[in-house]
Short mmCIF file of N, CA and C in Angstrom, two decimals:
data_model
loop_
_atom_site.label_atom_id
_atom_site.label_comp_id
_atom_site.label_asym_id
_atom_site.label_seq_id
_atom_site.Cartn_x
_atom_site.Cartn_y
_atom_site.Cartn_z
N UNK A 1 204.19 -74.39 137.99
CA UNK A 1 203.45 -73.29 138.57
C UNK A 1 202.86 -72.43 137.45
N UNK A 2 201.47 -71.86 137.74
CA UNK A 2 200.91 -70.63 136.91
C UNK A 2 201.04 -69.50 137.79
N UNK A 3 201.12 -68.16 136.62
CA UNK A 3 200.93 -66.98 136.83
C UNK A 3 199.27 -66.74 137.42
N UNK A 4 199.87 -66.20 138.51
CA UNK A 4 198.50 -65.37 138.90
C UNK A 4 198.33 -63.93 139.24
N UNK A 5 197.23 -63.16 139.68
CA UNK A 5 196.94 -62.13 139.66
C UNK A 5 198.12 -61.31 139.91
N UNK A 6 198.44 -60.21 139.55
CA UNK A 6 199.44 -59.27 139.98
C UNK A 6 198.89 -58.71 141.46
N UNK A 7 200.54 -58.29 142.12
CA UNK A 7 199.80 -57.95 143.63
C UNK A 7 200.85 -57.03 143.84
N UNK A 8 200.85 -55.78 143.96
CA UNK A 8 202.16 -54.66 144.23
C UNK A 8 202.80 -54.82 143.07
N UNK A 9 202.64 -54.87 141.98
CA UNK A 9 203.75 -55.10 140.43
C UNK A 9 204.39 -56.66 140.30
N UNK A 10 204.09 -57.24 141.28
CA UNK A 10 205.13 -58.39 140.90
C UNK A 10 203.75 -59.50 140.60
N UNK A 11 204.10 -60.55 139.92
CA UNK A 11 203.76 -61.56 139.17
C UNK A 11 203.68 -62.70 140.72
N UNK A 12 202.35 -63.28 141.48
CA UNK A 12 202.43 -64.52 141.68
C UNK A 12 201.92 -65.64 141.18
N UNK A 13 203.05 -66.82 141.73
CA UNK A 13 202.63 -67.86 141.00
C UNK A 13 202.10 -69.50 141.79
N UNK A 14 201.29 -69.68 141.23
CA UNK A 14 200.51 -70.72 142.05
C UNK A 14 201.14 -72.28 141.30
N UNK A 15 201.12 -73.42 142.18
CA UNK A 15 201.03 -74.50 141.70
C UNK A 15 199.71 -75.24 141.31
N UNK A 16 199.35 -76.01 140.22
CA UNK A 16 198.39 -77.29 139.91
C UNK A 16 197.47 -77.42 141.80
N UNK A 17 198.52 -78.02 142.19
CA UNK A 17 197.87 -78.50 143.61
C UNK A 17 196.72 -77.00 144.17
N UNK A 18 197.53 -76.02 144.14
CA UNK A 18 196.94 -75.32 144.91
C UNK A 18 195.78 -74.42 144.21
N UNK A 19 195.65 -74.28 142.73
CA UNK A 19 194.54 -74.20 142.24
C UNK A 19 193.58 -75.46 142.21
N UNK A 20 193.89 -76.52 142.03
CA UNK A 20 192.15 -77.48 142.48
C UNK A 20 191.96 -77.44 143.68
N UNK A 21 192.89 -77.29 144.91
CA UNK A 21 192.66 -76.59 146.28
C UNK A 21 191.70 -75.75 146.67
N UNK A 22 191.68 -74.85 145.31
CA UNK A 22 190.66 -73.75 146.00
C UNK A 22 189.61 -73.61 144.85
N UNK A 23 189.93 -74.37 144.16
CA UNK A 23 188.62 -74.46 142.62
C UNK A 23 187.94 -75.76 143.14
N UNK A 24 188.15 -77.06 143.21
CA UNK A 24 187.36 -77.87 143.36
C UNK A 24 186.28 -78.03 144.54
N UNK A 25 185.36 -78.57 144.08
CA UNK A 25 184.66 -79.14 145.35
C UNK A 25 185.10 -79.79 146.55
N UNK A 26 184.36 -79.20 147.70
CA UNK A 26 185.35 -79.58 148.97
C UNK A 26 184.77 -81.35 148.94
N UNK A 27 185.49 -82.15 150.17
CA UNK A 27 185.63 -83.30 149.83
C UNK A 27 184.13 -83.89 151.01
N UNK A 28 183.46 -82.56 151.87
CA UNK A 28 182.82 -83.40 152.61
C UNK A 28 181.38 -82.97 151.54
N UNK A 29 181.39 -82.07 150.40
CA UNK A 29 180.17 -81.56 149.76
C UNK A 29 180.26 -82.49 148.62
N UNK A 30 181.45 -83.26 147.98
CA UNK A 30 181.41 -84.42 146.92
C UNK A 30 180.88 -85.63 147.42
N UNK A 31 181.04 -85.65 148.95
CA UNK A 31 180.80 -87.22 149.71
C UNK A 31 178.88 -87.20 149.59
N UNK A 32 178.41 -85.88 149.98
CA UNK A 32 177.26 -85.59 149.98
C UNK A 32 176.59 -85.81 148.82
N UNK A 33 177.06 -85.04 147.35
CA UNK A 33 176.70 -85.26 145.97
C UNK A 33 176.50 -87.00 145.93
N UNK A 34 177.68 -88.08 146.45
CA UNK A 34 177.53 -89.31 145.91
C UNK A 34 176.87 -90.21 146.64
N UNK A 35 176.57 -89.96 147.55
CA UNK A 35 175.76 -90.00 148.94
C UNK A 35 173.65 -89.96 148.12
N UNK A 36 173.85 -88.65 147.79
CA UNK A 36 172.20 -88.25 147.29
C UNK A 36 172.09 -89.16 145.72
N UNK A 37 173.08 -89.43 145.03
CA UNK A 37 173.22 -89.94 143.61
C UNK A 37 172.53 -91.30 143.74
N UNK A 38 173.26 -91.67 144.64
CA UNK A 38 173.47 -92.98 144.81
C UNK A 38 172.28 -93.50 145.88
N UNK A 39 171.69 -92.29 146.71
CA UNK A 39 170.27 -93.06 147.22
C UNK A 39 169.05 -93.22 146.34
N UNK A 40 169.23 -91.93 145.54
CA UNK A 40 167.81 -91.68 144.40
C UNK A 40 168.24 -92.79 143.06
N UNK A 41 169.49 -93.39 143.23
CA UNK A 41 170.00 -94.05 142.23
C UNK A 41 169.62 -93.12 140.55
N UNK A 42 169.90 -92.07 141.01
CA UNK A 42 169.93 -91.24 139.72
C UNK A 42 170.79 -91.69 138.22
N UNK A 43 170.34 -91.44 137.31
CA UNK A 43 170.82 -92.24 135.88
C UNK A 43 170.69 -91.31 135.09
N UNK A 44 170.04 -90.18 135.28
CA UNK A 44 170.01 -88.93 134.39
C UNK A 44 170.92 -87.65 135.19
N UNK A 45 172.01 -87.40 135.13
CA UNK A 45 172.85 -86.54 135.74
C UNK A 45 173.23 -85.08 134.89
N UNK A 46 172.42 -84.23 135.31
CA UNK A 46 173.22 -82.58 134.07
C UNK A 46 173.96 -81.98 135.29
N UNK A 47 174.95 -81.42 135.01
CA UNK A 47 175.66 -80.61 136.08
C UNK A 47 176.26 -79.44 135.28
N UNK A 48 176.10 -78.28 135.83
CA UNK A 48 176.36 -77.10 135.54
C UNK A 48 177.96 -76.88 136.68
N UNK A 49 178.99 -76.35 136.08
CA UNK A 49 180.05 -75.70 136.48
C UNK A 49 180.69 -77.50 137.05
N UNK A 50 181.58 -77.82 136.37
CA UNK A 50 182.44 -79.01 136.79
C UNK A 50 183.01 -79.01 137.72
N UNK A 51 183.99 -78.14 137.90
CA UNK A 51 184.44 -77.50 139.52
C UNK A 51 185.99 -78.83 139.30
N UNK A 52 186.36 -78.93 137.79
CA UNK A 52 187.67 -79.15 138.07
C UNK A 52 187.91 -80.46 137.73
N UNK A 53 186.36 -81.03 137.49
CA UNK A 53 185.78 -82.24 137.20
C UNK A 53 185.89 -83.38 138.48
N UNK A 54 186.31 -82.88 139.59
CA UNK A 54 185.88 -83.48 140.41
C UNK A 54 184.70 -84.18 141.14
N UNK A 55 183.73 -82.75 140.79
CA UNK A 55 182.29 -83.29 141.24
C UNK A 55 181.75 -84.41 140.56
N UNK A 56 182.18 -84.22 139.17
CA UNK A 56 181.23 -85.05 138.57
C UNK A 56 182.07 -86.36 138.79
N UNK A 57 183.09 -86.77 139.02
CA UNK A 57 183.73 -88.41 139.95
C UNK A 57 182.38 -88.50 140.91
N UNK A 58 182.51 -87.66 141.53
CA UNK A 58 181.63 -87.96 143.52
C UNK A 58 179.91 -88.53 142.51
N UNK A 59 179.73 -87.96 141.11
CA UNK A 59 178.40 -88.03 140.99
C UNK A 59 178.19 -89.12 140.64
N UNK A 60 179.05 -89.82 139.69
CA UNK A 60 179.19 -90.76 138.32
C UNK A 60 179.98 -92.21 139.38
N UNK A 61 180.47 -92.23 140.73
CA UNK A 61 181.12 -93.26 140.86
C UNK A 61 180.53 -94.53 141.35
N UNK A 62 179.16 -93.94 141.59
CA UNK A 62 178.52 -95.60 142.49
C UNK A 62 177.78 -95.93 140.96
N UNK A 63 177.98 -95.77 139.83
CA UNK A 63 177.54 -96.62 138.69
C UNK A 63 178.12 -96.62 137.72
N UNK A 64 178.22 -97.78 136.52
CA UNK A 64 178.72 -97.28 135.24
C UNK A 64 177.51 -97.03 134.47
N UNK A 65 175.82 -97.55 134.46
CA UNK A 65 175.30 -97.13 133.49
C UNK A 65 174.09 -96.12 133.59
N UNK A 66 174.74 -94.79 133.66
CA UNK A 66 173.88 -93.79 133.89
C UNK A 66 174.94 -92.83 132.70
N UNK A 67 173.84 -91.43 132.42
CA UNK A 67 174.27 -90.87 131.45
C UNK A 67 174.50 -89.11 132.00
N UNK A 68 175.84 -88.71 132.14
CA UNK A 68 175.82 -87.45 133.22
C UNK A 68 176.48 -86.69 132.15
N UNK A 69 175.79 -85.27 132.09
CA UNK A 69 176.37 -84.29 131.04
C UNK A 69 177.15 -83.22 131.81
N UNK A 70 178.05 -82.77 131.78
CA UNK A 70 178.59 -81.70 132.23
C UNK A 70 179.04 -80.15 131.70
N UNK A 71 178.31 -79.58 132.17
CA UNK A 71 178.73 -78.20 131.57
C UNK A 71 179.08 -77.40 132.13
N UNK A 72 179.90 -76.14 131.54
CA UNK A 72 180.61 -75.75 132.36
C UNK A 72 179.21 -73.92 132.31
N UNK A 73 179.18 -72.83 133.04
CA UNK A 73 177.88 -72.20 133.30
C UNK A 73 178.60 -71.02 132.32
N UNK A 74 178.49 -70.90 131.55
CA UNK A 74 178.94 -69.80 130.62
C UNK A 74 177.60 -69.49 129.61
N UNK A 75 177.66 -68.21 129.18
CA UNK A 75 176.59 -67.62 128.70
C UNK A 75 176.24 -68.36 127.13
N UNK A 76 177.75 -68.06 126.85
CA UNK A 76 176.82 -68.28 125.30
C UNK A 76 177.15 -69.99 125.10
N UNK A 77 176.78 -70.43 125.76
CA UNK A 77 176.95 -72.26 126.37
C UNK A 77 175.27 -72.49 126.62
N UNK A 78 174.48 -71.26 126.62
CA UNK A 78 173.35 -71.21 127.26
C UNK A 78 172.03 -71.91 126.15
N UNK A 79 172.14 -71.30 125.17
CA UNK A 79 171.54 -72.04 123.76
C UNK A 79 171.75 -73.45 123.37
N UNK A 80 173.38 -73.81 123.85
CA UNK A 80 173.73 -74.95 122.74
C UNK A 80 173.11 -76.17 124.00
N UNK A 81 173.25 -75.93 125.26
CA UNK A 81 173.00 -76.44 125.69
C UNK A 81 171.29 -76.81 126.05
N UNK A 82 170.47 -75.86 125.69
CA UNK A 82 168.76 -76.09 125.92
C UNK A 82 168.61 -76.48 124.46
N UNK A 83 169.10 -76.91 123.45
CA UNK A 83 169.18 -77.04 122.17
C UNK A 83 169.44 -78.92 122.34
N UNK A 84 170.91 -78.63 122.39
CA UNK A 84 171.91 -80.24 121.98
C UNK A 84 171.22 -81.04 123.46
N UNK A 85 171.56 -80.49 124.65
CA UNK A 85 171.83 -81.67 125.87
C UNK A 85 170.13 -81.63 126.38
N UNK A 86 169.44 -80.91 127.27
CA UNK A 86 168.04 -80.59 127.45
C UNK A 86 167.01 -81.34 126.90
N UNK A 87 167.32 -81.49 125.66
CA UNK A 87 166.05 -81.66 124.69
C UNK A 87 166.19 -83.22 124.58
N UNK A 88 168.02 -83.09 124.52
CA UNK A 88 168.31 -84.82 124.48
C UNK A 88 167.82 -85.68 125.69
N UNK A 89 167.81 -85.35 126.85
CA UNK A 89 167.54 -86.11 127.97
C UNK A 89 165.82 -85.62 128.57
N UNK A 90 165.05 -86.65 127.99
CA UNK A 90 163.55 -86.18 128.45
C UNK A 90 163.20 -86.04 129.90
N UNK A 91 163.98 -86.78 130.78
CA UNK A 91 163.95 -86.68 132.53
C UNK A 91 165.29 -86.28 132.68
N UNK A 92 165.15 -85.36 134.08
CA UNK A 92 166.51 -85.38 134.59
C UNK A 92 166.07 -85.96 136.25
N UNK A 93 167.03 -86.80 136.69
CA UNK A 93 167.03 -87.29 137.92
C UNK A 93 167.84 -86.47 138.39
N UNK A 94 169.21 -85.98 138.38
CA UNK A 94 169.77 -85.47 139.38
C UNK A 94 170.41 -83.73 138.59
N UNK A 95 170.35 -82.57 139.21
CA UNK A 95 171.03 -81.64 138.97
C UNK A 95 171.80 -81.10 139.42
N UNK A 96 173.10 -80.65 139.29
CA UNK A 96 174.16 -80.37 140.38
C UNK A 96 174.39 -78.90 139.52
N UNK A 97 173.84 -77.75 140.56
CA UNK A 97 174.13 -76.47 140.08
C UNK A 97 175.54 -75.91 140.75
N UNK A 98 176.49 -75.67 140.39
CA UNK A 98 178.06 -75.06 140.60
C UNK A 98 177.99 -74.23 139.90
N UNK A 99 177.55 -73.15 140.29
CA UNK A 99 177.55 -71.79 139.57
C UNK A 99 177.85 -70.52 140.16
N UNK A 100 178.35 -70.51 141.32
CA UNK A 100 179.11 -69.15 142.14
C UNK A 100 179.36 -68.49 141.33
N UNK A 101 180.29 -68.41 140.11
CA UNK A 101 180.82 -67.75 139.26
C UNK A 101 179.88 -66.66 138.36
N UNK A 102 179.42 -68.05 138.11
CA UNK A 102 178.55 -67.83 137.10
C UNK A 102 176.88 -67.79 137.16
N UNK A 103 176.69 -66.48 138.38
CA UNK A 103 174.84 -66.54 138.77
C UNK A 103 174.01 -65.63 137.79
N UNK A 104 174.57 -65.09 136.86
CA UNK A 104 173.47 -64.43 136.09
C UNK A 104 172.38 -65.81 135.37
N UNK A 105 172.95 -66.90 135.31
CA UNK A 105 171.76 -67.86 134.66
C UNK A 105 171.63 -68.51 135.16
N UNK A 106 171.23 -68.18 136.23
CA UNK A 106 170.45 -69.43 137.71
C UNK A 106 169.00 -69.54 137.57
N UNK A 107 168.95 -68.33 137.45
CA UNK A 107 167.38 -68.53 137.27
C UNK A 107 166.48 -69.11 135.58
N UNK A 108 167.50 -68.95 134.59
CA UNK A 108 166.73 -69.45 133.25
C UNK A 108 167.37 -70.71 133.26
N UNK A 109 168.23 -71.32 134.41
CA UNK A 109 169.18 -72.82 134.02
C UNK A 109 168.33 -73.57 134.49
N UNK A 110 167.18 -73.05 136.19
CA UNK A 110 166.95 -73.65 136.79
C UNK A 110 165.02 -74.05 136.19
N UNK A 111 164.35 -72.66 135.65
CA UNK A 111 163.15 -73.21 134.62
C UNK A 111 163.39 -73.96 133.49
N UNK A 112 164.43 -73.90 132.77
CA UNK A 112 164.75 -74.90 131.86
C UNK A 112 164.57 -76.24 132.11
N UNK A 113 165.00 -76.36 133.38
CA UNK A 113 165.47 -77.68 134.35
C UNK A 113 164.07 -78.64 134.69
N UNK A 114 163.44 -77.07 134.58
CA UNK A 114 162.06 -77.49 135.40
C UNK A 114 161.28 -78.24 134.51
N UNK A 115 161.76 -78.12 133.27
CA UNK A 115 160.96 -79.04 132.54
C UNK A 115 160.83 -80.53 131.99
N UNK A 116 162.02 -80.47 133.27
CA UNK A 116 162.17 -82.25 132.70
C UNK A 116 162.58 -82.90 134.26
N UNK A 117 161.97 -82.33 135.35
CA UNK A 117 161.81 -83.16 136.26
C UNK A 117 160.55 -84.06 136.26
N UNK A 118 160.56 -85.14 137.70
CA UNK A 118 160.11 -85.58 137.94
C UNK A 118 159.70 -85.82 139.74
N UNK A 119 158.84 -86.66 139.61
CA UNK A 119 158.98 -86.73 141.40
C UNK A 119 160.08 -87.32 142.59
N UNK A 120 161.42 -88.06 141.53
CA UNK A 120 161.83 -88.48 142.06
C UNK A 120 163.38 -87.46 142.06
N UNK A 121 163.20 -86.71 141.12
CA UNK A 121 164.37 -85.69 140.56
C UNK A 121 164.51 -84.53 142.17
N UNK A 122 166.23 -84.39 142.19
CA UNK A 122 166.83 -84.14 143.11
C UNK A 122 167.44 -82.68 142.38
N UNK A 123 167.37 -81.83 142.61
CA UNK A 123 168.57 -80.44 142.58
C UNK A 123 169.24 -80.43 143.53
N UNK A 124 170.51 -80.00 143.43
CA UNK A 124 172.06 -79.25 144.57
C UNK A 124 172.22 -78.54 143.76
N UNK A 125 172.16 -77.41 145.21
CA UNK A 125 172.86 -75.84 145.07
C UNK A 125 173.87 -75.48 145.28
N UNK A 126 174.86 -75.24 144.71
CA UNK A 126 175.96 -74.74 145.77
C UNK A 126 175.95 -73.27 145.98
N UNK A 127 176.56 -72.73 147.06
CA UNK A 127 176.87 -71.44 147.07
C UNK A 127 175.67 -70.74 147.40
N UNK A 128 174.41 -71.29 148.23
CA UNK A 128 173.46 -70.46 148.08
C UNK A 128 172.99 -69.17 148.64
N UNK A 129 174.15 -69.54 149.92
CA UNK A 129 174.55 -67.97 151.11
C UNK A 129 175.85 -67.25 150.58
N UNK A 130 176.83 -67.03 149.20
CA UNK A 130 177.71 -66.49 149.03
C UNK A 130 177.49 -64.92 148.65
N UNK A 131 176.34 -65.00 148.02
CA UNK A 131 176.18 -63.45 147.66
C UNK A 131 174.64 -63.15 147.83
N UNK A 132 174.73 -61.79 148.10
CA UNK A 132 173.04 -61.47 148.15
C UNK A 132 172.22 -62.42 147.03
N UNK A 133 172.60 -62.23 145.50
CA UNK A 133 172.13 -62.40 144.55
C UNK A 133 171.58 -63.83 144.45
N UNK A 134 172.84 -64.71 144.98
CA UNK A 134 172.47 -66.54 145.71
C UNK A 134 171.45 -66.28 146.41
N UNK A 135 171.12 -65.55 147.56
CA UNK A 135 170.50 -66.01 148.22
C UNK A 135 168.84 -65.53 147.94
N UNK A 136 168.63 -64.40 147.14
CA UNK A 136 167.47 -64.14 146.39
C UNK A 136 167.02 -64.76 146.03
N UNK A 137 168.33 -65.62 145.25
CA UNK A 137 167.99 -67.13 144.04
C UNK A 137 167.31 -67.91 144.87
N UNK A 138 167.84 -68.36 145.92
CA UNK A 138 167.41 -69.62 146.92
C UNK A 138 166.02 -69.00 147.63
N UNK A 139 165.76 -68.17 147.60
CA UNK A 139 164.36 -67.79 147.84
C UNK A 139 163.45 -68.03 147.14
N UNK A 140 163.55 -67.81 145.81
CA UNK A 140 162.81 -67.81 144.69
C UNK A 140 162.64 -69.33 144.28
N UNK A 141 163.79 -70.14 144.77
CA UNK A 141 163.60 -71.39 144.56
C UNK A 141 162.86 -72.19 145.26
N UNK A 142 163.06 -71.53 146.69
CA UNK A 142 161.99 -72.53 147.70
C UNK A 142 160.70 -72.06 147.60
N UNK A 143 160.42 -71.03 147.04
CA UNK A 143 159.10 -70.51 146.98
C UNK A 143 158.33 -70.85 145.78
N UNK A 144 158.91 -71.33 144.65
CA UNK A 144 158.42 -72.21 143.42
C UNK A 144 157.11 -73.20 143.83
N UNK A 145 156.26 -73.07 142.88
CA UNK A 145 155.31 -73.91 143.13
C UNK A 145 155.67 -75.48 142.44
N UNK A 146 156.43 -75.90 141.88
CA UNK A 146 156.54 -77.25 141.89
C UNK A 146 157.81 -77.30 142.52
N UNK A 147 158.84 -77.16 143.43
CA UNK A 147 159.08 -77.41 144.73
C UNK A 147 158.18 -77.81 145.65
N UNK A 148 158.75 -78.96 146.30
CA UNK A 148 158.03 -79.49 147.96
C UNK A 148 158.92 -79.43 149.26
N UNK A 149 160.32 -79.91 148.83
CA UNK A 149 161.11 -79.73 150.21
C UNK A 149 162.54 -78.92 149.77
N UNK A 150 162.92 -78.43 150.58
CA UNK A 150 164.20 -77.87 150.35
C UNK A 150 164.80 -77.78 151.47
N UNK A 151 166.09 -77.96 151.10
CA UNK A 151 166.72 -78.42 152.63
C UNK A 151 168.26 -77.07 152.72
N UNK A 152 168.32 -76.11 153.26
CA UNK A 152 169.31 -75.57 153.17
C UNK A 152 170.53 -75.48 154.47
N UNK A 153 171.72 -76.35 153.98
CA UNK A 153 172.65 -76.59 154.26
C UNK A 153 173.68 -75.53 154.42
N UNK A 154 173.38 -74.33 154.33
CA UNK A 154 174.16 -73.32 154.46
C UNK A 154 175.11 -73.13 153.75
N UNK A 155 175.97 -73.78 153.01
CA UNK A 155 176.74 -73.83 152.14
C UNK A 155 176.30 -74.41 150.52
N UNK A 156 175.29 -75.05 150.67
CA UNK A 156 174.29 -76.05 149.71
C UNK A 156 173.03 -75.79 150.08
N UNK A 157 172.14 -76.09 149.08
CA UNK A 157 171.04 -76.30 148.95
C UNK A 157 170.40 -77.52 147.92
N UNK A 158 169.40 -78.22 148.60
CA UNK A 158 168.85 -79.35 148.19
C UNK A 158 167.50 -79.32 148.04
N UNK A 159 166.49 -79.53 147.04
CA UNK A 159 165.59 -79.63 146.46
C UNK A 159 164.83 -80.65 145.84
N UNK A 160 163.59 -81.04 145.90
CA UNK A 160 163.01 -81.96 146.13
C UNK A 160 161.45 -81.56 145.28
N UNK A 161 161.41 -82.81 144.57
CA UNK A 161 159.93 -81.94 143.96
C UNK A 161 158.56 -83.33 144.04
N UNK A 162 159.09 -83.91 144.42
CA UNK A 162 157.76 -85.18 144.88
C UNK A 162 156.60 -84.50 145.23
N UNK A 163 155.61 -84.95 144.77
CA UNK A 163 154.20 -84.14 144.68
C UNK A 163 153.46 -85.14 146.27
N UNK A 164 154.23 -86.48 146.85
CA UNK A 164 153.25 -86.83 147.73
C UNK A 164 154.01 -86.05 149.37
N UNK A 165 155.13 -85.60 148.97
CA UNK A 165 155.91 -84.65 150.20
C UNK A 165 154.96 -83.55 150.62
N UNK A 166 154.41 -82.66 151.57
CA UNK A 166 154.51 -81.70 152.18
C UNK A 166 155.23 -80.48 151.71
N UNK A 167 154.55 -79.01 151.55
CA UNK A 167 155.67 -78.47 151.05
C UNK A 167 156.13 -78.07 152.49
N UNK A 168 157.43 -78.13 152.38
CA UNK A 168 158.54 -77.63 153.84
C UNK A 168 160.52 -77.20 153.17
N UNK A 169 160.12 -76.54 153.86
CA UNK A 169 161.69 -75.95 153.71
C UNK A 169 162.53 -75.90 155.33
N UNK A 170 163.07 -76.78 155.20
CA UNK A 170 164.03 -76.86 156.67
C UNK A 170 165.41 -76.11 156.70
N UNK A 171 166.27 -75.26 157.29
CA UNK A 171 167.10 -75.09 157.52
C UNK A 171 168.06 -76.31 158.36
N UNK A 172 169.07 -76.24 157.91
CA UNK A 172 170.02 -77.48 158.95
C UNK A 172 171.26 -76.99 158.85
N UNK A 173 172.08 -76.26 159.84
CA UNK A 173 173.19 -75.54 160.29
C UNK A 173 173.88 -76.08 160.96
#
């Protein structure tokens, strides 16, 4: 067991199990991640916030030869990564944003991003109804001019930038 937050003076303590319980990705939003991976047959994978490193199993399991970077959304992670990983991978096919925590760089993670899609390149959102600030984000995202579809899942959001799509933004609840 770990120490966790103090609550009335006393010390509680959590087990392993019950922190990836409530840190990892739930199991019907990983089925979804390997589900979208695995239709776009994505081979270029960046994922922001690991979530315990679970997600990135659900992303990485329907192939061995694709190349998936994982980072975790921390600030000064913010350079090394548009520097070392970004620059290294000229397309990205798939992006998996896990950043609840961490939304002050949603919006410079996600123009960064923008520069190495393609028409076949997929974004996931998570968390896009958790806080006002998410959901500003997810505005600003469907309203992007190289966006075409966006699909918001209420808990997720999915993004789509194919230039022969329609632009449309569907809700699905």
């Amino acid at each position: 067991t770990y120490p966790d937050r103090q609550q009335k003076g006393k010390m509680r303590r959590r087990t392993i199990g019950r922190i990836v319980e409530r840190e990892a990705i739930r199991p019907k939003h990983g089925a979804l991640l390997f589900r979208l991976a695995n239709y776009f047959k994505s081979k270029h994978i960046l994922q922001f916030g690991p979530s315990m490193g679970l997600s990135t199993l659900y992303l990485t399991s329907y192939a061995s030869d694709l190349k998936c970077i994982a980072l975790e959304n921390v600030p000064e992670f913010a350079s090394i990564a548009r520097i070392a990983f970004l620059k290294d991978m000229e397309q990205l096919d798939f992006v998996f944003f896990n950043t609840l925590y961490e939304q002050q760089n949603n919006s410079w993670l996600f123009e960064e991003c923008l520069k190495h899609v393609h028409g076949d390149t997929v974004f996931v959102f998570e968390g896009i109804k958790t806080s006002r600030k998410m959901r500003e984000f997810w505005r600003e995202v469907c309203c992007h001019p190289e966006v075409t579809v966006t699909i918001d899942l209420y808990s997720m959001g999915i993004v789509f930038f194919n230039k022969k799509l329609h632009k449309r933004d569907y809700i699905v609840y």
